[in-house]
Coordinates of C-alpha atoms in Angstrom, one line a residue:
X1 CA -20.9 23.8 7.0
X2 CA -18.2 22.7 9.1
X3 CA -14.0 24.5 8.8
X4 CA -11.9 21.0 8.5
X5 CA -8.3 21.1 8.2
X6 CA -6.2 18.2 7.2
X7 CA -2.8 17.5 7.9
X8 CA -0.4 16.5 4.6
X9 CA -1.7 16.1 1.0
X10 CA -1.2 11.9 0.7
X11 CA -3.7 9.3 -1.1
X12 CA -6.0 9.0 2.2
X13 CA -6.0 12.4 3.3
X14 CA -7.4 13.8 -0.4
X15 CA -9.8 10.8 -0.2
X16 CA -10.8 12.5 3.2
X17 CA -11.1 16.1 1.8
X18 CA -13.0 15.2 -1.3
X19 CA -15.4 13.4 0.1
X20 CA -15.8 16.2 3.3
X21 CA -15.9 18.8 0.7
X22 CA -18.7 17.1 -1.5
X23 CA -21.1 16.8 1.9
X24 CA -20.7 20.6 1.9
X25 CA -17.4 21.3 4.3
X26 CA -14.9 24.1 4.0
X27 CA -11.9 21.9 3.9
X28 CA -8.1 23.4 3.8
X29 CA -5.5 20.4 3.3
X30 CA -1.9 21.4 4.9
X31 CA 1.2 19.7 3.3
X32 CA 4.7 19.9 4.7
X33 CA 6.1 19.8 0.6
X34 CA 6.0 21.2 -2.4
X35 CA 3.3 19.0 -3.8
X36 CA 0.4 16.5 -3.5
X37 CA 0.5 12.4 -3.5
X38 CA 2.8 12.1 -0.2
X39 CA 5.1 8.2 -1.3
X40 CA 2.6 8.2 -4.3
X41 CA 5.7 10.5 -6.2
X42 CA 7.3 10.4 -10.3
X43 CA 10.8 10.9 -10.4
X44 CA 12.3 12.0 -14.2
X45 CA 15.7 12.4 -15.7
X46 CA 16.5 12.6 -19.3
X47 CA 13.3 11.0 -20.5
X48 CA 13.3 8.0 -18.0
X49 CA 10.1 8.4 -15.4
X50 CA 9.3 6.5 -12.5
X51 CA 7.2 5.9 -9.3
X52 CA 9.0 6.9 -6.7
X53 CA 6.1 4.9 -4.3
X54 CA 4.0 2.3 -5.3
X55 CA 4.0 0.7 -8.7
X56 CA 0.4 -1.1 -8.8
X57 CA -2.9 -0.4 -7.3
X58 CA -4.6 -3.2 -6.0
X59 CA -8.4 -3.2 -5.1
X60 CA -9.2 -0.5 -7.5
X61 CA -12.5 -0.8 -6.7
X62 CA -11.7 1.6 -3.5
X63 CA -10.8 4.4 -6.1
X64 CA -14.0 4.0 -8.3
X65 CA -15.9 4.2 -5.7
X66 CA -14.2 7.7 -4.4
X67 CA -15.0 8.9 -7.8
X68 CA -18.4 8.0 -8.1
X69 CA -19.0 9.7 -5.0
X70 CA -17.6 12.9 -5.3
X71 CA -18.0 13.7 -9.1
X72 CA -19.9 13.2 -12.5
X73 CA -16.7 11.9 -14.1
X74 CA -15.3 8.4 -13.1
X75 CA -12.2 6.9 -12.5
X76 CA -12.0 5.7 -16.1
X77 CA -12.4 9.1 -17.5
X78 CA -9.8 10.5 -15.4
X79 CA -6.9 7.9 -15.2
X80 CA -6.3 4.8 -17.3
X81 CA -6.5 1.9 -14.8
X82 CA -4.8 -1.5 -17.1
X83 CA -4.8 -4.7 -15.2
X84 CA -1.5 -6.5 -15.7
X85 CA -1.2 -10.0 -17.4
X86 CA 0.8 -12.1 -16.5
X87 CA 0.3 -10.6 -12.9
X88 CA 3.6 -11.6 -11.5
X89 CA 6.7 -13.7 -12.0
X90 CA 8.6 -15.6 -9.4
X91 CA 12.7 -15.8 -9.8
X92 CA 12.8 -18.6 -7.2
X93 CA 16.3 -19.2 -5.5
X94 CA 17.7 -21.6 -8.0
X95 CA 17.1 -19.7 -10.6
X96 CA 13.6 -21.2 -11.7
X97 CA 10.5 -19.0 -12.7
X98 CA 6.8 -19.5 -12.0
X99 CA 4.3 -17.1 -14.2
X100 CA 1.3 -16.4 -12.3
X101 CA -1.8 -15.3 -14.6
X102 CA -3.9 -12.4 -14.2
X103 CA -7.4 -12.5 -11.7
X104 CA -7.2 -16.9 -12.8
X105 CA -7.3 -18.8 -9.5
X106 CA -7.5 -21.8 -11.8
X107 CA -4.3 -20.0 -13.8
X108 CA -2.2 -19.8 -11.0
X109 CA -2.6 -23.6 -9.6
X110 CA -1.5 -24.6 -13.2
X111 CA 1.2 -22.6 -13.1
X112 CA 2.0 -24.2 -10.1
X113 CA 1.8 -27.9 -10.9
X114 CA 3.7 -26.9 -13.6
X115 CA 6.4 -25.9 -11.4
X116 CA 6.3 -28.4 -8.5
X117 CA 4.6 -31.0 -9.8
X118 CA 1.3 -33.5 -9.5
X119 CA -0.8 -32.2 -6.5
X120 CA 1.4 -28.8 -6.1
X121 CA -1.8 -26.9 -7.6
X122 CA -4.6 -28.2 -5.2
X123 CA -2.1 -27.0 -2.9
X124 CA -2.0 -23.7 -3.3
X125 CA -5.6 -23.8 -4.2
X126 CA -5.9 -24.8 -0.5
X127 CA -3.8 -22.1 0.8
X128 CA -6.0 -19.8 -0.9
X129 CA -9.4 -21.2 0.0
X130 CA -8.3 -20.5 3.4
X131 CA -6.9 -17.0 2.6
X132 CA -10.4 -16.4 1.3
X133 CA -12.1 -17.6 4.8
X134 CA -9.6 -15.4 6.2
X135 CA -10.7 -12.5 4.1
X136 CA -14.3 -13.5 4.0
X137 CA -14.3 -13.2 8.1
X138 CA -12.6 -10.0 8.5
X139 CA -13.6 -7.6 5.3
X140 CA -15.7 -5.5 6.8
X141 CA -14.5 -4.9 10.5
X142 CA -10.5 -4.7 8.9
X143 CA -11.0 -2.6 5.8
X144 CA -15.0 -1.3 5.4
X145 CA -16.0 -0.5 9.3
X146 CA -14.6 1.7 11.4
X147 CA -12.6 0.2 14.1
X148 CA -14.3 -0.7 17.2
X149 CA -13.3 -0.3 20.6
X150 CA -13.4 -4.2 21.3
X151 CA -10.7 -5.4 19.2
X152 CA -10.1 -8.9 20.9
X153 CA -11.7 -10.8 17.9
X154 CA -9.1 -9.2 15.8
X155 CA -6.4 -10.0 17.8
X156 CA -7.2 -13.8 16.8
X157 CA -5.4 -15.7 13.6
X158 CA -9.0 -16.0 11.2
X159 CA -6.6 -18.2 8.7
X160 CA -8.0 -21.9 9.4
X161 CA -5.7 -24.2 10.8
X162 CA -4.5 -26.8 9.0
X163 CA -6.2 -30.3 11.0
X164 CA -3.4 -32.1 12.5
X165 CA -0.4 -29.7 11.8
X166 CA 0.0 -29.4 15.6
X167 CA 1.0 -26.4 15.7
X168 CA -1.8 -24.6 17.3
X169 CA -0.6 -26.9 20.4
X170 CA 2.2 -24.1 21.0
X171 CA 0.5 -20.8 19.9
X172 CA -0.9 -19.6 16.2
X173 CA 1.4 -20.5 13.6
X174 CA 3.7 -17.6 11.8
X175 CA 2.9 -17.5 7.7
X176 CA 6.1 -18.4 7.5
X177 CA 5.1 -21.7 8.9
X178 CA 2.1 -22.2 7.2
X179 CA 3.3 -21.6 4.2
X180 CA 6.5 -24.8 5.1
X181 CA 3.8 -27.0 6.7
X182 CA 1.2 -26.1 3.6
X183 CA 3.2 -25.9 0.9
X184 CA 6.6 -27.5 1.9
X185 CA 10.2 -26.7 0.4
X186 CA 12.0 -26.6 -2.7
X187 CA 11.3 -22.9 -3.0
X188 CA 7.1 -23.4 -3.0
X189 CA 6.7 -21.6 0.0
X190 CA 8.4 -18.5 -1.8
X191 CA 5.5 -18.1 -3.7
X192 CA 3.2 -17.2 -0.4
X193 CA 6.3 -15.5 1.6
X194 CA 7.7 -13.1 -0.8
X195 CA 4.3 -11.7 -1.9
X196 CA 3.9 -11.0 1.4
X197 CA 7.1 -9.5 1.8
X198 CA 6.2 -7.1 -0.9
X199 CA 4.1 -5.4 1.2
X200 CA 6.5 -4.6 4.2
X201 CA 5.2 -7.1 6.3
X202 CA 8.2 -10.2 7.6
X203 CA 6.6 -13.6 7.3
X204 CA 8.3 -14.8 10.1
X205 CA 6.9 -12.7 12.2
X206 CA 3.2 -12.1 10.5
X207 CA 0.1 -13.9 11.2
X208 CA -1.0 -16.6 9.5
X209 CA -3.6 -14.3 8.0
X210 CA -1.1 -12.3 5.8
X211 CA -2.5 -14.6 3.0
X212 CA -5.2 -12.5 2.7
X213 CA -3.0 -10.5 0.5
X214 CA -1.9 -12.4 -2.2
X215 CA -5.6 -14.1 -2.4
X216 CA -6.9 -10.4 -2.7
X217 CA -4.2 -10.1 -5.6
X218 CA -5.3 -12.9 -7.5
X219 CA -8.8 -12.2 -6.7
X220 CA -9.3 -8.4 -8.0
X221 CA -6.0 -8.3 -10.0
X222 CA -3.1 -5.9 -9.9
X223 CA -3.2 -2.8 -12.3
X224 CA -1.4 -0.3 -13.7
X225 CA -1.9 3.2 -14.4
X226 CA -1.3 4.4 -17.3
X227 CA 1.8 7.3 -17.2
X228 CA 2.8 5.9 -14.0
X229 CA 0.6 5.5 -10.8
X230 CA 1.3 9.5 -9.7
X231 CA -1.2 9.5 -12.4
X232 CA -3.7 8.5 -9.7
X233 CA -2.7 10.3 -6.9
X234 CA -3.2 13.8 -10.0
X235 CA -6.9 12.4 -10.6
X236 CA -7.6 12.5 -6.9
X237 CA -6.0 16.1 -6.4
X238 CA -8.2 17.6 -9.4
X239 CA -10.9 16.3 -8.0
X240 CA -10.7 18.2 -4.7
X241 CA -10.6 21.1 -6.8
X242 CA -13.2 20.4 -8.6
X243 CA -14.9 20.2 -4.8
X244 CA -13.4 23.5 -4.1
X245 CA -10.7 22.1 -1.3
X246 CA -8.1 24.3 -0.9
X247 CA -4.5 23.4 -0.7
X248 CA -1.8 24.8 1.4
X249 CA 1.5 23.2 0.1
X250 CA 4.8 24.2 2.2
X251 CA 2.6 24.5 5.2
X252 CA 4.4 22.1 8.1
X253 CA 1.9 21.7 10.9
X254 CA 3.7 21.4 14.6
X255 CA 1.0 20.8 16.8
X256 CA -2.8 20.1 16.8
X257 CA -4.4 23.0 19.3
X258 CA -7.1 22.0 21.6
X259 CA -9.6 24.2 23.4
X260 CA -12.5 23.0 25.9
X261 CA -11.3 19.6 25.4
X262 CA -11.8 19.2 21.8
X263 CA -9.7 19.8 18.5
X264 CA -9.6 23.7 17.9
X265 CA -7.3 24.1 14.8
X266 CA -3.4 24.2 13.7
X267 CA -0.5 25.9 14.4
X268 CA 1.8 25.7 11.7
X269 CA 5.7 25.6 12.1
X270 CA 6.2 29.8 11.2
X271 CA 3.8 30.0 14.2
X272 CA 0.4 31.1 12.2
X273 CA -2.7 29.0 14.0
X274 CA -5.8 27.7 11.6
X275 CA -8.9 27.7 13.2
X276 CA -11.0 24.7 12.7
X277 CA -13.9 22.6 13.6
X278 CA -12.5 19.4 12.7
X279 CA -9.1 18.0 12.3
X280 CA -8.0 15.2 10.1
X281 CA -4.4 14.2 10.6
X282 CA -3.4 12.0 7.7
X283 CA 0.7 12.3 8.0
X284 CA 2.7 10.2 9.9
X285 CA 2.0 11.3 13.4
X286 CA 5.9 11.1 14.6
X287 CA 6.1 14.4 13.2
X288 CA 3.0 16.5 14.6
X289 CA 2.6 17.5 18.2
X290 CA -0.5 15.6 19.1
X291 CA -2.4 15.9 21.9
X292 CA -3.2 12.8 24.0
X293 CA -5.5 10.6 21.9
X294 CA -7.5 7.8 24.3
X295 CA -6.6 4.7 21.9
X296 CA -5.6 1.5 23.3
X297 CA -4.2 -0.3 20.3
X298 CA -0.7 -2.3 21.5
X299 CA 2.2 -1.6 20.2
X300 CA 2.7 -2.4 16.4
X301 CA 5.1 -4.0 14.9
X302 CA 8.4 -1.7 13.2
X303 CA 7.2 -0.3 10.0
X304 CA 9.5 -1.8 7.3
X305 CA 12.0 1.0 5.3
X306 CA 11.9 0.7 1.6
X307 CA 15.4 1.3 -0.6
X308 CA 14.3 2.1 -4.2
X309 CA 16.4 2.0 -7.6
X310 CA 15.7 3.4 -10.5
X311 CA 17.9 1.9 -13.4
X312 CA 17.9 3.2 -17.2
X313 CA 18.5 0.7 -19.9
X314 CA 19.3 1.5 -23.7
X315 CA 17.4 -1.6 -26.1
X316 CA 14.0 -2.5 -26.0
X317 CA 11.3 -4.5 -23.0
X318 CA 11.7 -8.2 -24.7
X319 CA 8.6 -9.8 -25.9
X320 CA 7.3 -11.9 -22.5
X321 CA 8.7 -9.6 -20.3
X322 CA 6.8 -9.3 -17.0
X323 CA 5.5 -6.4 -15.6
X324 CA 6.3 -7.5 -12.1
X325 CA 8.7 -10.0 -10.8
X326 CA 9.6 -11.3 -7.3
X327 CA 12.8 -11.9 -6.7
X328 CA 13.3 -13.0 -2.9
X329 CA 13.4 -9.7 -1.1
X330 CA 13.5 -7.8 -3.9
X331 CA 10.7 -6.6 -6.1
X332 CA 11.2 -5.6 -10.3
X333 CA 9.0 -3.0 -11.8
X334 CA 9.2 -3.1 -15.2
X335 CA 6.4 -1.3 -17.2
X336 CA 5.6 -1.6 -20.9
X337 CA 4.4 2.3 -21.3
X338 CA 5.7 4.6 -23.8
X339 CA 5.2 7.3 -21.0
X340 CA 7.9 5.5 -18.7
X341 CA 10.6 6.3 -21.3
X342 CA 12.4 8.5 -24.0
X343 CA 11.5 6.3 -27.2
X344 CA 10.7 2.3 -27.7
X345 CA 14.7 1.8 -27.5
X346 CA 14.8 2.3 -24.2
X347 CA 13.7 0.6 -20.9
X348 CA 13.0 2.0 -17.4
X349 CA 13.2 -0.3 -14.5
X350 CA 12.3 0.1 -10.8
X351 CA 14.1 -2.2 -8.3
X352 CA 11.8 -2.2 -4.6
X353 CA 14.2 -3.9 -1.5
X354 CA 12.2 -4.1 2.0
X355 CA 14.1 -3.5 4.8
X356 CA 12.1 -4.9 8.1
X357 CA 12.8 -5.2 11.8
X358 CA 15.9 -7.4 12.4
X359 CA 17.0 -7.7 8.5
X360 CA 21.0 -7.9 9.0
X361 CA 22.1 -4.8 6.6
X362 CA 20.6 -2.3 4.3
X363 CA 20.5 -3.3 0.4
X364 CA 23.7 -1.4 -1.6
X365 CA 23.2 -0.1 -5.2
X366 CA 25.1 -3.4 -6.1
X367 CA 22.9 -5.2 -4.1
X368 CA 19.8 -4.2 -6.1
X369 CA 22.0 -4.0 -9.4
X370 CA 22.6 -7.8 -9.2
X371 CA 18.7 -8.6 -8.4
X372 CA 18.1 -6.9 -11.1
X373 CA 19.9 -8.6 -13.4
X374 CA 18.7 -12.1 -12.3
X375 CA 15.0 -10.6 -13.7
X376 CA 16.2 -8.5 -17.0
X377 CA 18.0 -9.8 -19.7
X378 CA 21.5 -7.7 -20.3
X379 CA 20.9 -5.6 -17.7
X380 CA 24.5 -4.7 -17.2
X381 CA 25.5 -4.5 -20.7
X382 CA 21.9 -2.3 -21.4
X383 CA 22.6 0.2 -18.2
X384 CA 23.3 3.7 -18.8
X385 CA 22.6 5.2 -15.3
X386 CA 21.1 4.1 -12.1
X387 CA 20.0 6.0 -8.8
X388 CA 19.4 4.7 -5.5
X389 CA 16.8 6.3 -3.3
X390 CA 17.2 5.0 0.3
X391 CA 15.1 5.8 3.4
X392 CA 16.2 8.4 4.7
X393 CA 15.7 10.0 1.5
X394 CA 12.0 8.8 1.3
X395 CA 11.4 10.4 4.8
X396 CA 12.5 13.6 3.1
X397 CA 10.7 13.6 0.2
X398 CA 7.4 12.2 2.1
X399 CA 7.8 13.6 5.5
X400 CA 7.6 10.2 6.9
X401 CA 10.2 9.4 9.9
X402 CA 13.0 8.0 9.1
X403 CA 11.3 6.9 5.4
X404 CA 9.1 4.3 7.1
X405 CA 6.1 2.6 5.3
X406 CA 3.1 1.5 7.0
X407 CA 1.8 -1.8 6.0
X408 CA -1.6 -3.0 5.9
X409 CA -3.7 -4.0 8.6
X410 CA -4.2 -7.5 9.4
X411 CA -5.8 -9.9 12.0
X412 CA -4.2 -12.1 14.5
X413 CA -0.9 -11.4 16.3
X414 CA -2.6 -10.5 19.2
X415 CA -3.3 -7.2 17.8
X416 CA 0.0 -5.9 16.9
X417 CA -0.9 -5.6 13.0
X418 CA -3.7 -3.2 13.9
X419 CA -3.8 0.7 13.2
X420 CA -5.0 3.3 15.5
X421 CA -8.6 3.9 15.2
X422 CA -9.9 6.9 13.2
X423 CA -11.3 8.7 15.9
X424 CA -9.0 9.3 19.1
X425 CA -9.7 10.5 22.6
X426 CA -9.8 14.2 21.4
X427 CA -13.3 15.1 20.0
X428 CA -12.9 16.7 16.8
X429 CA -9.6 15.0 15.9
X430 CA -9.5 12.2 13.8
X431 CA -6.8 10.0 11.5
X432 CA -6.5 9.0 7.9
X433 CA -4.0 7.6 5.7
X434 CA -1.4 4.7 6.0
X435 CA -1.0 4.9 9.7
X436 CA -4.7 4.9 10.6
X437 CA -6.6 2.2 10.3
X438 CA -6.9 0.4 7.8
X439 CA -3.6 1.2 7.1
X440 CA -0.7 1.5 4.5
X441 CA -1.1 1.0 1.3
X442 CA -3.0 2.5 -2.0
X443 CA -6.6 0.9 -1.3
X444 CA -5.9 0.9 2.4
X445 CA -4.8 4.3 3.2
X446 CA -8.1 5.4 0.7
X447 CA -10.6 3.5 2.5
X448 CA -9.6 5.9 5.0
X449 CA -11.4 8.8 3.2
X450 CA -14.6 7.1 3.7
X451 CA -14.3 5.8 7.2
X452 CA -13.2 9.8 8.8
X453 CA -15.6 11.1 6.1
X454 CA -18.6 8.5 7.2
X455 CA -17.5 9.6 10.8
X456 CA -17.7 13.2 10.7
X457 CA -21.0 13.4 8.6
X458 CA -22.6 10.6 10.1
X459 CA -21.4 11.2 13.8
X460 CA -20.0 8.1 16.3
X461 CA -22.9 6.1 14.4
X462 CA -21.4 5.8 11.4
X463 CA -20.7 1.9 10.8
X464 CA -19.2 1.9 7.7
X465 CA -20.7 1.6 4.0
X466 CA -22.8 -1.1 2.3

């Protein structure tokens, strides 16, 4: 039985501990805060609740299997997991909406030539069939494998080009170009860029390959949880209890020791120092002292910073209402739980803006107000209060610097949209959560637990689960 300390208390590092704990380690989680979840948070104020991170889970499937592996009970017994129908609405620029149906490839191509026309639907069927060759080629090695140390074939664009779009000739195209040469103007494109956008990531920038997101979406769905997705993150905590990990909460780790060239233990910010055999660092590592870790993954792109509003309506959700709507930049939560609010005459509503490297200004509570109300009926007239959360407030609440979000791994871009690995150049030291690989996000950051898991049970052998 190994001592294993990790560092902060988010999604992927109670992944990590409960899996450690259930192959028979003594594992002590550290958290900088008050409490467990890290950006998976519930703000409430008279009645009103809200996620104060993510509002869906997508690939649940990661979850259920944490569950199954660490427990008699599973995910279904211990949070309410609803898949969302429709699964997303488009506001497109002039004002037009597109309804996208839940897990229907064949759903969302109507919906489409619906929209744009005869032909619009094979289309975007097209754009997804190569979004699934794109997912089908880089699965394993991106999300189920650890990284290896070769990452050259990951630094290549897997999204098939388009025959004859030329613009392989100059270098791999941006999704932002795919998505004009693919699906062409007249606001089509938004459907593939701003679902993208959604998660952080700037399509003008991004590798072809970002596709792979929305086709996982409409894939394996997008769901809900029941009483808000902290929900979730309280499953995964009283699990680790049940596994006997032990939680340290206003604990702020300074530095990772090392002894004899290998991971030793903690010292915490009052100056107390943990001894441990193994150290799992799963908080953003800006804010640790870590020792020099051997990885050679380039420079990544700037995480993108997230500006959150949380708006309180009097009146009732309208019949039709989507739970999810994408609005340009902007992203409208609007959940049909009785949990979410103080009685059925009353709405709560959660306004996501991304913020990413070279956006021209931050989003004002006007800003977001007036997004809002393209999406929800009466919003101004309904509005009681409204709160804006912005980055620097995140970083606060999360301990992440500067309230940035890591955003999912992804092939191509010569590498930059990798993760560091999960083990580093330190024996004895490894990383989990949203900025390991395979990086941010719910499913993401939890894959994490089984890939530093795999790799501290298994040893440098470990290849991943099957």
């Amino acid at each position: 039985m190994a001592r294993i300390a990790v560092i902060g208390a988010g999604m992927g590092a109670m992944a990590t501990a409960a899996r450690l704990a259930v192959a028979g380690h003594q594992v002590t989680v550290y958290e900088r805060g008050a409490t467990y979840g890290g950006a998976v948070g519930r703000y409430a104020r008279d009645g009103f609740v809200f996620d104060t991170g993510p509002g869906l889970v997508h690939l649940p499937a990661v979850y259920r299997d944490l569950f199954v592996k660490t427990g008699k009970r599973p995910l279904e017994e211990c949070a309410e997991l609803v898949q969302i129908d429709p699964a997303v609405r488009y506001v497109l620029p002039d004002g037009r909406t597109v309804t996208f149906p839940g897990g229907s490839h064949g759903g969302a191509a109507a919906a489409v030539e619906a929209a744009f026309g005869p032909g619009s639907g094979d289309r975007w069927s097209a754009v997804l069939s190569r979004a699934r060759d794109a997912w089908d080629a880089t699965r394993r090695p991106l999300l189920e494998e650890p990284l290896k140390q070769d990452r050259s074939a990951l630094g290549r664009d897997p999204y098939p080009a388009l025959r004859g779009s030329g613009l392989l000739r100059r270098r791999p195209p941006t999704l932002a170009e795919v998505a004009a040469r693919e699906l062409g103007g007249d606001g089509f494109d938004e459907l593939l860029t701003s679902r993208v956008r959604a998660y952080g990531i700037d399509p003008a920038t991004a590798p072809a390959s970002a596709a792979v997101l929305p086709y996982m979406e409409q894939t394996f769905g997008s769901w809900y949880v029941r009483g808000g997705v902290r929900e979730l993150a309280t499953a995964v905590y009283e699990r680790c209890l049940e596994r006997k990990v032990a939680f340290a909460f206003g604990a702020a780790v300074r530095e990772v020791l090392v002894r004899d060239g290998r991971a030793a233990g903690l010292r915490l910010a009052d100056g107390t120092e943990v001894t441990a055999d193994h150290v799992v660092c799963a908080a953003d590592p800006q804010l640790v002292e870590m020792p020099p870790a051997l990885d050679s993954a380039p420079a990544r792109t700037e995480p993108a910073q997230w500006y959150t509003l949380f708006a309180a309506l009097r009146g009732a959700r309208e019949d039709g209402a989507a739970h999810r709507t994408l609005a340009g930049h902007v992203t409208v939560l609007r959940p049909d739980d009785p949990a979410a609010r103080p009685d059925a005459g009353h709405e709560a509503v959660t306004v996501h803006a991304v913020v990413t490297a070279g956006t021209a200004a931050a989003p004002t509570a006007e800003d977001l107000l007036a997004a809002a109300a393209r999406v929800v009926p009466g919003l101004r007239e309904r509005l009681l209060w409204h709160e804006l959360r912005t980055p620097a407030e995140v970083g606060e609440a999360t301990g992440s610097a500067g309230g940035r979000v890591p955003a999912p791994s992804l092939a191509g871009a010569g590498g930059r949209m990798l993760h560091p690995a999960n083990t580093t150049g330190v024996p004895g030291l490894y990383l989990a959560g949203g900025w390991a690989h395979p990086g941010g996000g719910l499913a993401h950051a939890g894959m994490t637990g089984a890939l530093v898991a795999g790799l501290i049970v298994e040893g440098a052998g470990f290849r991943g689960s099957r």
